[in-house]
PDB file of C-alpha atoms in Angstrom:
ATOM      1  CA  MET A 329      -9.513 -85.589  36.274  1.00 95.00           C
ATOM      2  CA  ARG A 330      -6.724 -88.278  35.150  1.00 97.00           C
ATOM      3  CA  THR A 331      -2.924 -87.891  35.056  1.00 98.00           C
ATOM      4  CA  ALA A 332      -0.585 -90.423  33.885  1.00 98.00           C
ATOM      5  CA  ILE A 333       2.876 -91.565  33.129  1.00 98.00           C
ATOM      6  CA  ARG A 334       3.435 -94.273  30.620  1.00 98.00           C
ATOM      7  CA  HIS A 335       6.695 -96.261  30.381  1.00 98.00           C
ATOM      8  CA  GLY A 336       5.844 -97.557  26.788  1.00 98.00           C
ATOM      9  CA  PRO A 337       4.030 -96.685  23.505  1.00 98.00           C
ATOM     10  CA  PHE A 338       0.441 -95.387  24.240  1.00 98.00           C
ATOM     11  CA  ASP A 339      -2.436 -94.471  21.546  1.00 98.00           C
ATOM     12  CA  PRO A 340      -3.399 -91.424  22.426  1.00 98.00           C
ATOM     13  CA  TYR A 341      -6.656 -91.646  20.029  1.00 98.00           C
ATOM     14  CA  ALA A 342      -7.630 -94.827  21.895  1.00 98.00           C
ATOM     15  CA  GLU A 343      -6.988 -93.567  25.222  1.00 98.00           C
ATOM     16  CA  LEU A 344      -9.168 -90.646  24.182  1.00 98.00           C
ATOM     17  CA  ALA A 345     -11.914 -92.948  23.386  1.00 97.00           C
ATOM     18  CA  ARG A 346     -11.954 -94.729  26.515  1.00 97.00           C
ATOM     19  CA  PHE A 347     -11.585 -91.894  28.709  1.00 97.00           C
ATOM     20  CA  GLU A 348     -14.483 -90.441  27.087  1.00 96.00           C
ATOM     21  CA  ARG A 349     -16.405 -93.799  27.340  1.00 95.00           C
ATOM     22  CA  GLU A 350     -15.736 -93.995  31.358  1.00 95.00           C
ATOM     23  CA  ARG A 351     -16.034 -90.547  32.103  1.00 95.00           C
ATOM     24  CA  ILE A 352     -17.593 -88.349  30.008  1.00 93.00           C
ATOM     25  CA  ALA A 353     -21.637 -89.092  29.827  1.00 91.00           C
ATOM     26  CA  ALA A 354     -22.919 -89.254  26.242  1.00 88.00           C
ATOM     27  CA  GLY A 355     -24.169 -85.399  25.010  1.00 87.00           C
ATOM     28  CA  SER A 356     -22.834 -83.976  28.044  1.00 88.00           C
ATOM     29  CA  CYS A 357     -20.086 -81.962  26.844  1.00 91.00           C
ATOM     30  CA  GLY A 358     -20.262 -79.351  24.159  1.00 93.00           C
ATOM     31  CA  ALA A 359     -16.587 -79.209  23.760  1.00 97.00           C
ATOM     32  CA  ALA A 360     -13.478 -81.309  23.779  1.00 97.00           C
ATOM     33  CA  ALA A 361      -9.982 -79.845  23.130  1.00 98.00           C
ATOM     34  CA  VAL A 362      -6.977 -82.068  22.622  1.00 98.00           C
ATOM     35  CA  PHE A 363      -3.181 -81.621  22.165  1.00 98.00           C
ATOM     36  CA  ILE A 364      -0.989 -84.538  21.076  1.00 98.00           C
ATOM     37  CA  GLY A 365       2.859 -83.992  20.918  1.00 97.00           C
ATOM     38  CA  THR A 366       4.630 -86.758  18.833  1.00 96.00           C
ATOM     39  CA  LEU A 367       8.147 -87.477  18.208  1.00 94.00           C
ATOM     40  CA  ARG A 368       9.271 -85.873  14.812  1.00 88.00           C
ATOM     41  CA  ASP A 369      12.608 -85.922  13.043  1.00 79.00           C
ATOM     42  CA  PHE A 370      13.688 -82.711  13.298  1.00 68.00           C
ATOM     43  CA  ASN A 371      14.869 -82.368   9.882  1.00 58.00           C
ATOM     44  CA  ASP A 372      17.998 -80.471  10.370  1.00 60.00           C
ATOM     45  CA  GLY A 373      20.482 -82.502   8.723  1.00 58.00           C
ATOM     46  CA  ALA A 374      21.350 -85.056  11.701  1.00 62.00           C
ATOM     47  CA  GLY A 375      17.634 -86.880  11.811  1.00 83.00           C
ATOM     48  CA  VAL A 376      16.693 -87.858  15.017  1.00 86.00           C
ATOM     49  CA  GLN A 377      16.430 -91.363  15.301  1.00 89.00           C
ATOM     50  CA  ARG A 378      14.730 -91.728  19.161  1.00 93.00           C
ATOM     51  CA  MET A 379      14.342 -89.941  22.002  1.00 96.00           C
ATOM     52  CA  THR A 380      14.821 -90.807  25.856  1.00 97.00           C
ATOM     53  CA  LEU A 381      12.590 -88.817  28.241  1.00 98.00           C
ATOM     54  CA  ASP A 382      14.395 -88.780  31.929  1.00 98.00           C
ATOM     55  CA  HIS A 383      11.509 -87.503  34.543  1.00 98.00           C
ATOM     56  CA  TYR A 384      11.585 -87.205  38.837  1.00 98.00           C
ATOM     57  CA  PRO A 385       9.760 -89.972  40.009  1.00 98.00           C
ATOM     58  CA  GLY A 386       7.216 -88.471  42.637  1.00 97.00           C
ATOM     59  CA  MET A 387       7.954 -84.977  41.990  1.00 98.00           C
ATOM     60  CA  THR A 388       6.691 -85.349  37.970  1.00 98.00           C
ATOM     61  CA  GLU A 389       3.378 -87.028  38.699  1.00 98.00           C
ATOM     62  CA  ARG A 390       2.666 -84.691  41.418  1.00 98.00           C
ATOM     63  CA  HIS A 391       3.087 -81.764  38.973  1.00 98.00           C
ATOM     64  CA  LEU A 392       0.734 -83.303  36.496  1.00 98.00           C
ATOM     65  CA  GLU A 393      -1.818 -83.835  39.478  1.00 98.00           C
ATOM     66  CA  ARG A 394      -1.600 -80.388  40.561  1.00 98.00           C
ATOM     67  CA  ILE A 395      -1.924 -78.738  37.025  1.00 98.00           C
ATOM     68  CA  ALA A 396      -4.844 -80.823  36.128  1.00 98.00           C
ATOM     69  CA  ALA A 397      -6.419 -79.767  39.435  1.00 98.00           C
ATOM     70  CA  GLU A 398      -5.765 -76.037  38.752  1.00 98.00           C
ATOM     71  CA  ALA A 399      -7.162 -76.272  35.233  1.00 98.00           C
ATOM     72  CA  ILE A 400     -10.481 -77.907  36.753  1.00 98.00           C
ATOM     73  CA  GLU A 401     -10.250 -74.928  39.339  1.00 98.00           C
ATOM     74  CA  ARG A 402      -9.752 -72.096  36.897  1.00 98.00           C
ATOM     75  CA  TRP A 403     -11.970 -73.064  34.135  1.00 98.00           C
ATOM     76  CA  PRO A 404     -15.661 -74.595  34.131  1.00 97.00           C
ATOM     77  CA  LEU A 405     -14.451 -78.195  32.853  1.00 97.00           C
ATOM     78  CA  ALA A 406     -15.939 -81.345  33.197  1.00 97.00           C
ATOM     79  CA  GLU A 407     -12.948 -83.371  33.064  1.00 97.00           C
ATOM     80  CA  CYS A 408      -9.195 -82.894  32.117  1.00 97.00           C
ATOM     81  CA  LEU A 409      -6.562 -85.725  31.108  1.00 98.00           C
ATOM     82  CA  ILE A 410      -2.949 -85.477  30.834  1.00 98.00           C
ATOM     83  CA  ILE A 411      -0.385 -88.507  29.367  1.00 98.00           C
ATOM     84  CA  HIS A 412       2.875 -88.449  29.293  1.00 98.00           C
ATOM     85  CA  ARG A 413       5.823 -91.128  28.113  1.00 98.00           C
ATOM     86  CA  VAL A 414       8.931 -91.529  29.788  1.00 98.00           C
ATOM     87  CA  GLY A 415      11.911 -93.967  28.760  1.00 98.00           C
ATOM     88  CA  GLU A 416      12.616 -94.350  25.183  1.00 98.00           C
ATOM     89  CA  ILE A 417      10.290 -92.957  22.380  1.00 97.00           C
ATOM     90  CA  ALA A 418      10.285 -94.104  18.526  1.00 95.00           C
ATOM     91  CA  LEU A 419       9.877 -91.855  15.906  1.00 93.00           C
ATOM     92  CA  GLY A 420       6.172 -90.634  15.110  1.00 93.00           C
ATOM     93  CA  GLU A 421       5.419 -92.492  18.658  1.00 97.00           C
ATOM     94  CA  ALA A 422       2.941 -90.043  20.938  1.00 98.00           C
ATOM     95  CA  ILE A 423       4.753 -88.221  24.097  1.00 98.00           C
ATOM     96  CA  VAL A 424       2.259 -86.722  25.503  1.00 98.00           C
ATOM     97  CA  LEU A 425      -1.463 -85.830  25.268  1.00 98.00           C
ATOM     98  CA  CYS A 426      -3.279 -83.032  27.426  1.00 98.00           C
ATOM     99  CA  ALA A 427      -7.326 -82.559  26.745  1.00 98.00           C
ATOM    100  CA  ALA A 428      -9.873 -80.582  28.227  1.00 98.00           C
ATOM    101  CA  TRP A 429     -13.906 -81.193  28.201  1.00 98.00           C
ATOM    102  CA  SER A 430     -16.187 -78.543  28.986  1.00 97.00           C
ATOM    103  CA  ALA A 431     -19.483 -77.014  27.993  1.00 95.00           C
ATOM    104  CA  HIS A 432     -18.200 -74.793  25.616  1.00 93.00           C
ATOM    105  CA  ARG A 433     -15.132 -74.073  23.484  1.00 96.00           C
ATOM    106  CA  SER A 434     -13.441 -71.019  24.865  1.00 97.00           C
ATOM    107  CA  ALA A 435     -12.916 -72.840  28.542  1.00 98.00           C
ATOM    108  CA  ALA A 436     -12.017 -76.250  26.820  1.00 98.00           C
ATOM    109  CA  PHE A 437      -9.375 -74.492  24.335  1.00 98.00           C
ATOM    110  CA  ASP A 438      -8.003 -72.228  27.760  1.00 98.00           C
ATOM    111  CA  ALA A 439      -7.760 -75.183  29.856  1.00 98.00           C
ATOM    112  CA  CYS A 440      -5.725 -77.537  27.418  1.00 98.00           C
ATOM    113  CA  ARG A 441      -3.140 -75.000  26.459  1.00 98.00           C
ATOM    114  CA  PHE A 442      -2.848 -74.076  29.925  1.00 98.00           C
ATOM    115  CA  LEU A 443      -2.110 -77.929  30.787  1.00 98.00           C
ATOM    116  CA  ILE A 444       0.486 -78.154  27.713  1.00 98.00           C
ATOM    117  CA  GLU A 445       1.965 -74.682  28.283  1.00 97.00           C
ATOM    118  CA  ASP A 446       2.608 -75.046  31.934  1.00 97.00           C
ATOM    119  CA  LEU A 447       3.997 -78.996  31.435  1.00 97.00           C
ATOM    120  CA  LYS A 448       6.232 -77.489  29.206  1.00 97.00           C
ATOM    121  CA  GLN A 449       7.649 -74.921  30.856  1.00 96.00           C
ATOM    122  CA  ARG A 450       7.635 -76.468  34.624  1.00 97.00           C
ATOM    123  CA  ALA A 451       7.032 -79.978  35.010  1.00 98.00           C
ATOM    124  CA  PRO A 452       9.846 -82.174  35.625  1.00 98.00           C
ATOM    125  CA  PHE A 453      10.642 -83.815  32.285  1.00 98.00           C
ATOM    126  CA  TRP A 454      14.304 -83.881  30.379  1.00 98.00           C
ATOM    127  CA  LYS A 455      14.285 -85.024  26.721  1.00 97.00           C
ATOM    128  CA  LYS A 456      17.734 -86.697  25.418  1.00 96.00           C
ATOM    129  CA  GLU A 457      17.598 -87.182  21.249  1.00 94.00           C
ATOM    130  CA  THR A 458      19.419 -89.945  19.516  1.00 93.00           C
ATOM    131  CA  ARG A 459      20.652 -89.106  16.327  1.00 90.00           C
ATOM    132  CA  ALA A 460      23.359 -90.652  14.034  1.00 86.00           C
ATOM    133  CA  ASP A 461      26.084 -88.571  15.428  1.00 88.00           C
ATOM    134  CA  GLY A 462      25.082 -89.349  18.946  1.00 92.00           C
ATOM    135  CA  GLU A 463      23.161 -88.326  21.814  1.00 94.00           C
ATOM    136  CA  ARG A 464      22.394 -84.941  23.204  1.00 94.00           C
ATOM    137  CA  TRP A 465      20.037 -83.588  25.987  1.00 96.00           C
ATOM    138  CA  VAL A 466      17.974 -81.277  24.256  1.00 94.00           C
ATOM    139  CA  GLU A 467      18.212 -77.812  26.157  1.00 89.00           C
ATOM    140  CA  HIS A 468      15.171 -75.886  26.002  1.00 83.00           C
ATOM    141  CA  ASN A 469      11.725 -76.444  24.536  1.00 82.00           C
ATOM    142  CA  THR A 470      10.784 -74.472  21.582  1.00 80.00           C
ATOM    143  CA  PRO A 471       8.539 -71.298  22.549  1.00 80.00           C
ATOM    144  CA  PRO A 472       5.189 -71.084  22.704  1.00 81.00           C
TER     145      PRO A 472
ATOM    146  CA  MET B 679      21.234 -87.992  59.910  1.00 82.00           C
ATOM    147  CA  SER B 680      21.575 -87.321  56.475  1.00 96.00           C
ATOM    148  CA  ILE B 681      20.111 -85.298  53.095  1.00 98.00           C
ATOM    149  CA  SER B 682      19.442 -87.796  50.366  1.00 98.00           C
ATOM    150  CA  ILE B 683      20.072 -85.844  46.694  1.00 98.00           C
ATOM    151  CA  ARG B 684      19.075 -86.687  43.437  1.00 98.00           C
ATOM    152  CA  PHE B 685      20.402 -85.126  40.071  1.00 98.00           C
ATOM    153  CA  PHE B 686      18.812 -85.855  36.435  1.00 98.00           C
ATOM    154  CA  ALA B 687      19.439 -85.448  32.988  1.00 97.00           C
ATOM    155  CA  SER B 688      22.343 -83.780  31.481  1.00 96.00           C
ATOM    156  CA  LEU B 689      23.398 -82.691  35.335  1.00 96.00           C
ATOM    157  CA  ALA B 690      23.722 -85.949  36.367  1.00 97.00           C
ATOM    158  CA  ASP B 691      25.511 -87.216  32.990  1.00 96.00           C
ATOM    159  CA  SER B 692      28.296 -84.534  33.910  1.00 94.00           C
ATOM    160  CA  LEU B 693      28.271 -85.186  37.418  1.00 95.00           C
ATOM    161  CA  GLY B 694      28.492 -88.834  36.811  1.00 96.00           C
ATOM    162  CA  ALA B 695      26.185 -89.915  39.348  1.00 96.00           C
ATOM    163  CA  ARG B 696      22.542 -89.519  39.864  1.00 97.00           C
ATOM    164  CA  GLU B 697      22.071 -89.981  43.696  1.00 98.00           C
ATOM    165  CA  ALA B 698      24.219 -88.904  46.137  1.00 97.00           C
ATOM    166  CA  THR B 699      24.085 -88.907  50.749  1.00 98.00           C
ATOM    167  CA  VAL B 700      25.536 -85.848  52.444  1.00 97.00           C
ATOM    168  CA  GLU B 701      25.458 -85.518  56.065  1.00 97.00           C
ATOM    169  CA  PHE B 702      22.424 -83.396  57.571  1.00 97.00           C
ATOM    170  CA  ARG B 703      24.074 -80.105  59.697  1.00 96.00           C
ATOM    171  CA  PRO B 704      21.438 -77.803  61.167  1.00 97.00           C
ATOM    172  CA  GLY B 705      21.064 -74.540  59.581  1.00 97.00           C
ATOM    173  CA  MET B 706      22.277 -75.844  56.013  1.00 97.00           C
ATOM    174  CA  ALA B 707      20.812 -74.642  52.946  1.00 98.00           C
ATOM    175  CA  ALA B 708      20.553 -76.792  49.811  1.00 98.00           C
ATOM    176  CA  LEU B 709      23.207 -74.855  48.066  1.00 97.00           C
ATOM    177  CA  ASP B 710      25.036 -76.366  51.197  1.00 97.00           C
ATOM    178  CA  ALA B 711      23.984 -79.867  50.095  1.00 98.00           C
ATOM    179  CA  TRP B 712      25.458 -79.373  46.759  1.00 97.00           C
ATOM    180  CA  ARG B 713      28.623 -77.959  47.569  1.00 96.00           C
ATOM    181  CA  ALA B 714      28.764 -81.381  50.079  1.00 96.00           C
ATOM    182  CA  ALA B 715      27.561 -83.365  47.282  1.00 97.00           C
ATOM    183  CA  THR B 716      29.589 -82.066  44.483  1.00 95.00           C
ATOM    184  CA  ALA B 717      32.723 -80.515  46.080  1.00 92.00           C
ATOM    185  CA  ARG B 718      31.907 -77.534  43.733  1.00 86.00           C
ATOM    186  CA  ALA B 719      31.440 -73.968  45.483  1.00 79.00           C
ATOM    187  CA  GLU B 720      28.804 -72.436  42.992  1.00 91.00           C
ATOM    188  CA  LEU B 721      25.441 -74.147  41.845  1.00 93.00           C
ATOM    189  CA  PRO B 722      25.300 -73.252  37.838  1.00 92.00           C
ATOM    190  CA  GLY B 723      23.028 -70.552  37.076  1.00 87.00           C
ATOM    191  CA  ARG B 724      20.825 -72.894  35.211  1.00 92.00           C
ATOM    192  CA  VAL B 725      20.583 -75.803  37.905  1.00 96.00           C
ATOM    193  CA  LEU B 726      16.853 -75.869  39.445  1.00 97.00           C
ATOM    194  CA  VAL B 727      16.335 -77.026  42.733  1.00 98.00           C
ATOM    195  CA  ALA B 728      13.411 -79.283  44.499  1.00 98.00           C
ATOM    196  CA  ILE B 729      13.347 -79.770  48.395  1.00 98.00           C
ATOM    197  CA  ASN B 730      11.007 -83.052  48.703  1.00 98.00           C
ATOM    198  CA  ARG B 731       9.707 -82.711  45.303  1.00 98.00           C
ATOM    199  CA  GLU B 732       8.829 -79.109  45.254  1.00 97.00           C
ATOM    200  CA  TYR B 733      10.295 -76.482  43.508  1.00 98.00           C
ATOM    201  CA  ALA B 734      12.868 -74.405  45.859  1.00 98.00           C
ATOM    202  CA  ASP B 735      15.231 -71.354  46.217  1.00 97.00           C
ATOM    203  CA  PRO B 736      18.796 -72.694  46.766  1.00 97.00           C
ATOM    204  CA  SER B 737      18.835 -70.763  49.807  1.00 97.00           C
ATOM    205  CA  ALA B 738      15.918 -72.780  51.323  1.00 98.00           C
ATOM    206  CA  VAL B 739      16.871 -74.394  54.657  1.00 98.00           C
ATOM    207  CA  LEU B 740      16.540 -78.073  54.998  1.00 98.00           C
ATOM    208  CA  ARG B 741      15.442 -80.247  57.672  1.00 98.00           C
ATOM    209  CA  ASP B 742      17.087 -83.757  58.625  1.00 97.00           C
ATOM    210  CA  GLY B 743      15.922 -86.426  56.106  1.00 97.00           C
ATOM    211  CA  ASP B 744      14.996 -83.611  53.478  1.00 98.00           C
ATOM    212  CA  GLU B 745      15.358 -85.251  49.715  1.00 98.00           C
ATOM    213  CA  VAL B 746      16.853 -82.379  47.325  1.00 98.00           C
ATOM    214  CA  GLY B 747      17.147 -82.548  43.499  1.00 98.00           C
ATOM    215  CA  PHE B 748      18.973 -80.625  41.029  1.00 98.00           C
ATOM    216  CA  PHE B 749      18.443 -80.676  37.492  1.00 98.00           C
ATOM    217  CA  PRO B 750      18.547 -78.791  34.371  1.00 97.00           C
ATOM    218  CA  PRO B 751      15.456 -76.581  32.907  1.00 97.00           C
ATOM    219  CA  VAL B 752      12.662 -78.919  31.816  1.00 97.00           C
ATOM    220  CA  THR B 753      12.209 -79.825  28.842  1.00 96.00           C
ATOM    221  CA  GLY B 754       9.342 -82.156  28.658  1.00 96.00           C
ATOM    222  CA  GLY B 755       5.895 -82.277  26.221  1.00 94.00           C
TER     223      GLY B 755
END
Protein backbone atom coordinates (compact mmCIF):
# COMPACT_ATOMS: atom_id res chain seq x y z
CA MET A 1 0.00 0.00 0.00
CA ARG A 2 1.08 3.55 -0.54
CA THR A 3 -0.50 6.74 0.73
CA ALA A 4 0.81 10.22 0.11
CA ILE A 5 -0.04 13.88 0.48
CA ARG A 6 1.24 16.10 -2.31
CA HIS A 7 1.86 19.81 -1.96
CA GLY A 8 1.98 20.41 -5.72
CA PRO A 9 0.16 19.19 -8.85
CA PHE A 10 0.36 15.51 -9.72
CA ASP A 11 -0.67 13.47 -12.76
CA PRO A 12 -2.90 10.65 -11.48
CA TYR A 13 -2.50 8.58 -14.64
CA ALA A 14 1.29 8.76 -14.49
CA GLU A 15 1.14 7.85 -10.80
CA LEU A 16 -1.01 4.82 -11.56
CA ALA A 17 1.35 3.67 -14.30
CA ARG A 18 4.39 4.17 -12.08
CA PHE A 19 2.79 2.36 -9.14
CA GLU A 20 1.81 -0.58 -11.32
CA ARG A 21 5.32 -0.82 -12.76
CA GLU A 22 6.78 -0.81 -9.26
CA ARG A 23 4.27 -2.89 -7.36
CA ILE A 24 2.06 -5.03 -9.62
CA ALA A 25 3.72 -7.94 -11.36
CA ALA A 26 2.51 -8.10 -14.94
CA GLY A 27 -0.48 -10.38 -15.23
CA SER A 28 -0.83 -10.84 -11.47
CA CYS A 29 -4.05 -8.86 -11.01
CA GLY A 30 -7.19 -9.17 -13.06
CA ALA A 31 -8.79 -6.00 -11.77
CA ALA A 32 -7.88 -2.41 -10.95
CA ALA A 33 -10.54 0.03 -9.72
CA VAL A 34 -9.66 3.70 -9.77
CA PHE A 35 -11.25 6.92 -8.55
CA ILE A 36 -9.83 10.29 -9.58
CA GLY A 37 -11.36 13.48 -8.22
CA THR A 38 -10.53 16.72 -10.00
CA LEU A 39 -11.40 20.35 -9.32
CA ARG A 40 -14.36 21.43 -11.38
CA ASP A 41 -16.03 24.75 -11.93
CA PHE A 42 -19.18 24.26 -9.89
CA ASN A 43 -21.10 26.08 -12.58
CA ASP A 44 -23.64 27.72 -10.32
CA GLY A 45 -23.14 31.29 -11.39
CA ALA A 46 -20.11 32.22 -9.27
CA GLY A 47 -17.48 30.04 -10.90
CA VAL A 48 -14.80 28.45 -8.80
CA GLN A 49 -11.40 29.77 -9.87
CA ARG A 50 -9.23 27.65 -7.60
CA MET A 51 -9.34 25.78 -4.34
CA THR A 52 -7.14 25.59 -1.27
CA LEU A 53 -6.95 22.38 0.74
CA ASP A 54 -6.14 22.66 4.46
CA HIS A 55 -5.13 19.54 6.41
CA TYR A 56 -3.90 18.43 9.84
CA PRO A 57 -0.25 17.40 9.40
CA GLY A 58 0.29 14.12 11.19
CA MET A 59 -3.37 13.26 11.64
CA THR A 60 -4.24 13.32 7.96
CA GLU A 61 -1.40 11.05 6.88
CA ARG A 62 -2.15 8.62 9.68
CA HIS A 63 -5.81 8.46 8.64
CA LEU A 64 -4.93 7.66 5.03
CA GLU A 65 -2.53 4.93 6.14
CA ARG A 66 -5.18 3.51 8.43
CA ILE A 67 -7.89 3.26 5.80
CA ALA A 68 -5.51 1.76 3.25
CA ALA A 69 -4.53 -0.86 5.83
CA GLU A 70 -8.20 -1.47 6.60
CA ALA A 71 -8.99 -1.98 2.92
CA ILE A 72 -6.23 -4.57 2.62
CA GLU A 73 -7.55 -6.28 5.74
CA ARG A 74 -11.18 -6.37 4.58
CA TRP A 75 -10.74 -7.31 0.91
CA PRO A 76 -8.40 -9.67 -0.96
CA LEU A 77 -6.31 -6.88 -2.46
CA ALA A 78 -2.91 -7.06 -4.02
CA GLU A 79 -2.36 -3.34 -3.51
CA CYS A 80 -4.01 -0.02 -2.88
CA LEU A 81 -2.95 3.56 -3.42
CA ILE A 82 -4.15 6.94 -2.15
CA ILE A 83 -2.71 10.28 -3.21
CA HIS A 84 -4.30 13.53 -2.04
CA ARG A 85 -3.39 17.14 -2.70
CA VAL A 86 -3.08 19.91 -0.17
CA GLY A 87 -2.45 23.58 -0.80
CA GLU A 88 -3.63 25.53 -3.80
CA ILE A 89 -5.33 23.58 -6.61
CA ALA A 90 -6.20 24.92 -10.06
CA LEU A 91 -9.28 24.05 -12.14
CA GLY A 92 -8.91 20.66 -13.79
CA GLU A 93 -6.12 19.53 -11.48
CA ALA A 94 -6.44 16.25 -9.62
CA ILE A 95 -7.39 16.50 -5.96
CA VAL A 96 -7.40 12.83 -5.05
CA LEU A 97 -6.52 9.44 -6.44
CA CYS A 98 -7.73 6.18 -4.87
CA ALA A 99 -7.02 2.82 -6.46
CA ALA A 100 -7.28 -0.85 -5.52
CA TRP A 101 -5.93 -3.92 -7.27
CA SER A 102 -7.30 -7.42 -6.85
CA ALA A 103 -7.71 -10.69 -8.67
CA HIS A 104 -11.34 -9.91 -9.47
CA ARG A 105 -13.48 -6.81 -9.90
CA SER A 106 -15.82 -7.13 -6.90
CA ALA A 107 -13.10 -6.61 -4.29
CA ALA A 108 -11.39 -3.90 -6.34
CA PHE A 109 -14.62 -1.89 -6.81
CA ASP A 110 -15.71 -2.29 -3.20
CA ALA A 111 -12.31 -1.39 -1.75
CA CYS A 112 -11.89 1.64 -3.98
CA ARG A 113 -15.33 2.92 -3.03
CA PHE A 114 -14.55 2.33 0.64
CA LEU A 115 -11.32 4.35 0.37
CA ILE A 116 -12.90 7.42 -1.20
CA GLU A 117 -16.07 7.38 0.89
CA ASP A 118 -14.21 7.03 4.19
CA LEU A 119 -11.75 9.71 3.11
CA LYS A 120 -14.62 12.07 2.29
CA GLN A 121 -16.34 11.42 5.60
CA ARG A 122 -13.44 11.28 8.00
CA ALA A 123 -10.05 12.32 6.63
CA PRO A 124 -8.95 15.71 8.02
CA PHE A 125 -8.99 17.87 4.92
CA TRP A 126 -10.91 21.11 4.41
CA LYS A 127 -11.63 22.84 1.12
CA LYS A 128 -11.76 26.56 0.55
CA GLU A 129 -13.07 27.78 -2.79
CA THR A 130 -11.91 30.97 -4.43
CA ARG A 131 -14.58 32.58 -6.61
CA ALA A 132 -14.87 35.91 -8.31
CA ASP A 133 -16.91 37.14 -5.34
CA GLY A 134 -14.42 35.96 -2.73
CA GLU A 135 -13.37 32.91 -0.75
CA ARG A 136 -15.58 30.52 1.16
CA TRP A 137 -15.03 27.28 3.01
CA VAL A 138 -17.00 24.30 1.70
CA GLU A 139 -19.32 23.27 4.52
CA HIS A 140 -20.01 19.69 3.54
CA ASN A 141 -19.18 17.22 0.82
CA THR A 142 -21.67 16.05 -1.79
CA PRO A 143 -23.40 12.85 -0.66
CA PRO A 144 -22.29 9.44 -1.93
CA MET B 1 2.99 21.66 31.94
CA SER B 2 0.85 22.61 29.00
CA ILE B 3 -1.62 21.56 26.36
CA SER B 4 -0.96 22.60 22.79
CA ILE B 5 -3.99 23.35 20.68
CA ARG B 6 -4.48 23.45 16.92
CA PHE B 7 -7.36 25.06 15.03
CA PHE B 8 -8.10 24.47 11.35
CA ALA B 9 -10.03 25.80 8.37
CA SER B 10 -13.03 28.05 8.94
CA LEU B 11 -12.76 27.63 12.70
CA ALA B 12 -9.20 29.01 12.66
CA ASP B 13 -10.40 31.91 10.54
CA SER B 14 -13.26 32.74 12.88
CA LEU B 15 -11.03 32.51 15.95
CA GLY B 16 -8.20 34.40 14.28
CA ALA B 17 -5.65 31.76 15.32
CA ARG B 18 -4.31 28.39 14.22
CA GLU B 19 -2.51 27.58 17.46
CA ALA B 20 -2.77 28.15 21.18
CA THR B 21 -1.22 26.87 24.38
CA VAL B 22 -3.07 26.48 27.67
CA GLU B 23 -1.94 25.40 31.10
CA PHE B 24 -2.52 21.75 31.92
CA ARG B 25 -4.64 21.02 34.97
CA PRO B 26 -5.11 17.40 36.12
CA GLY B 27 -8.58 16.17 35.26
CA MET B 28 -9.19 18.71 32.51
CA ALA B 29 -11.04 17.56 29.42
CA ALA B 30 -10.69 18.66 25.80
CA LEU B 31 -13.68 20.93 26.33
CA ASP B 32 -11.84 22.67 29.15
CA ALA B 33 -8.89 23.29 26.86
CA TRP B 34 -11.31 24.85 24.35
CA ARG B 35 -12.74 27.11 27.03
CA ALA B 36 -9.30 28.18 28.21
CA ALA B 37 -8.03 28.86 24.71
CA THR B 38 -11.04 30.63 23.27
CA ALA B 39 -12.76 32.18 26.30
CA ARG B 40 -15.96 30.61 24.97
CA ALA B 41 -18.03 28.48 27.28
CA GLU B 42 -19.42 26.10 24.73
CA LEU B 43 -18.02 24.10 21.85
CA PRO B 44 -20.15 24.73 18.75
CA GLY B 45 -22.01 21.57 17.82
CA ARG B 46 -20.30 21.17 14.46
CA VAL B 47 -16.78 21.34 15.87
CA LEU B 48 -14.87 18.06 15.93
CA VAL B 49 -12.14 17.19 18.42
CA ALA B 50 -8.89 15.27 18.12
CA ILE B 51 -6.46 14.41 20.91
CA ASN B 52 -2.93 13.55 19.81
CA ARG B 53 -4.22 13.40 16.24
CA GLU B 54 -6.94 10.85 16.93
CA TYR B 55 -10.66 11.65 16.91
CA ALA B 56 -11.88 12.09 20.49
CA ASP B 57 -14.90 13.14 22.49
CA PRO B 58 -14.90 16.65 23.96
CA SER B 59 -15.30 15.07 27.38
CA ALA B 60 -12.12 12.99 27.04
CA VAL B 61 -9.65 13.69 29.82
CA LEU B 62 -6.27 15.10 28.83
CA ARG B 63 -2.76 14.28 29.95
CA ASP B 64 0.05 16.77 30.33
CA GLY B 65 1.64 17.46 26.97
CA ASP B 66 -1.35 16.37 24.89
CA GLU B 67 -2.13 18.08 21.59
CA VAL B 68 -5.78 18.90 21.02
CA GLY B 69 -7.20 19.77 17.61
CA PHE B 70 -10.50 21.51 16.95
CA PHE B 71 -11.93 21.68 13.44
CA PRO B 72 -15.10 21.82 11.35
CA PRO B 73 -16.63 18.83 9.55
CA VAL B 74 -14.15 17.50 7.00
CA THR B 75 -14.49 18.10 3.28
CA GLY B 76 -11.68 16.23 1.58
CA GLY B 77 -11.63 14.01 -1.47
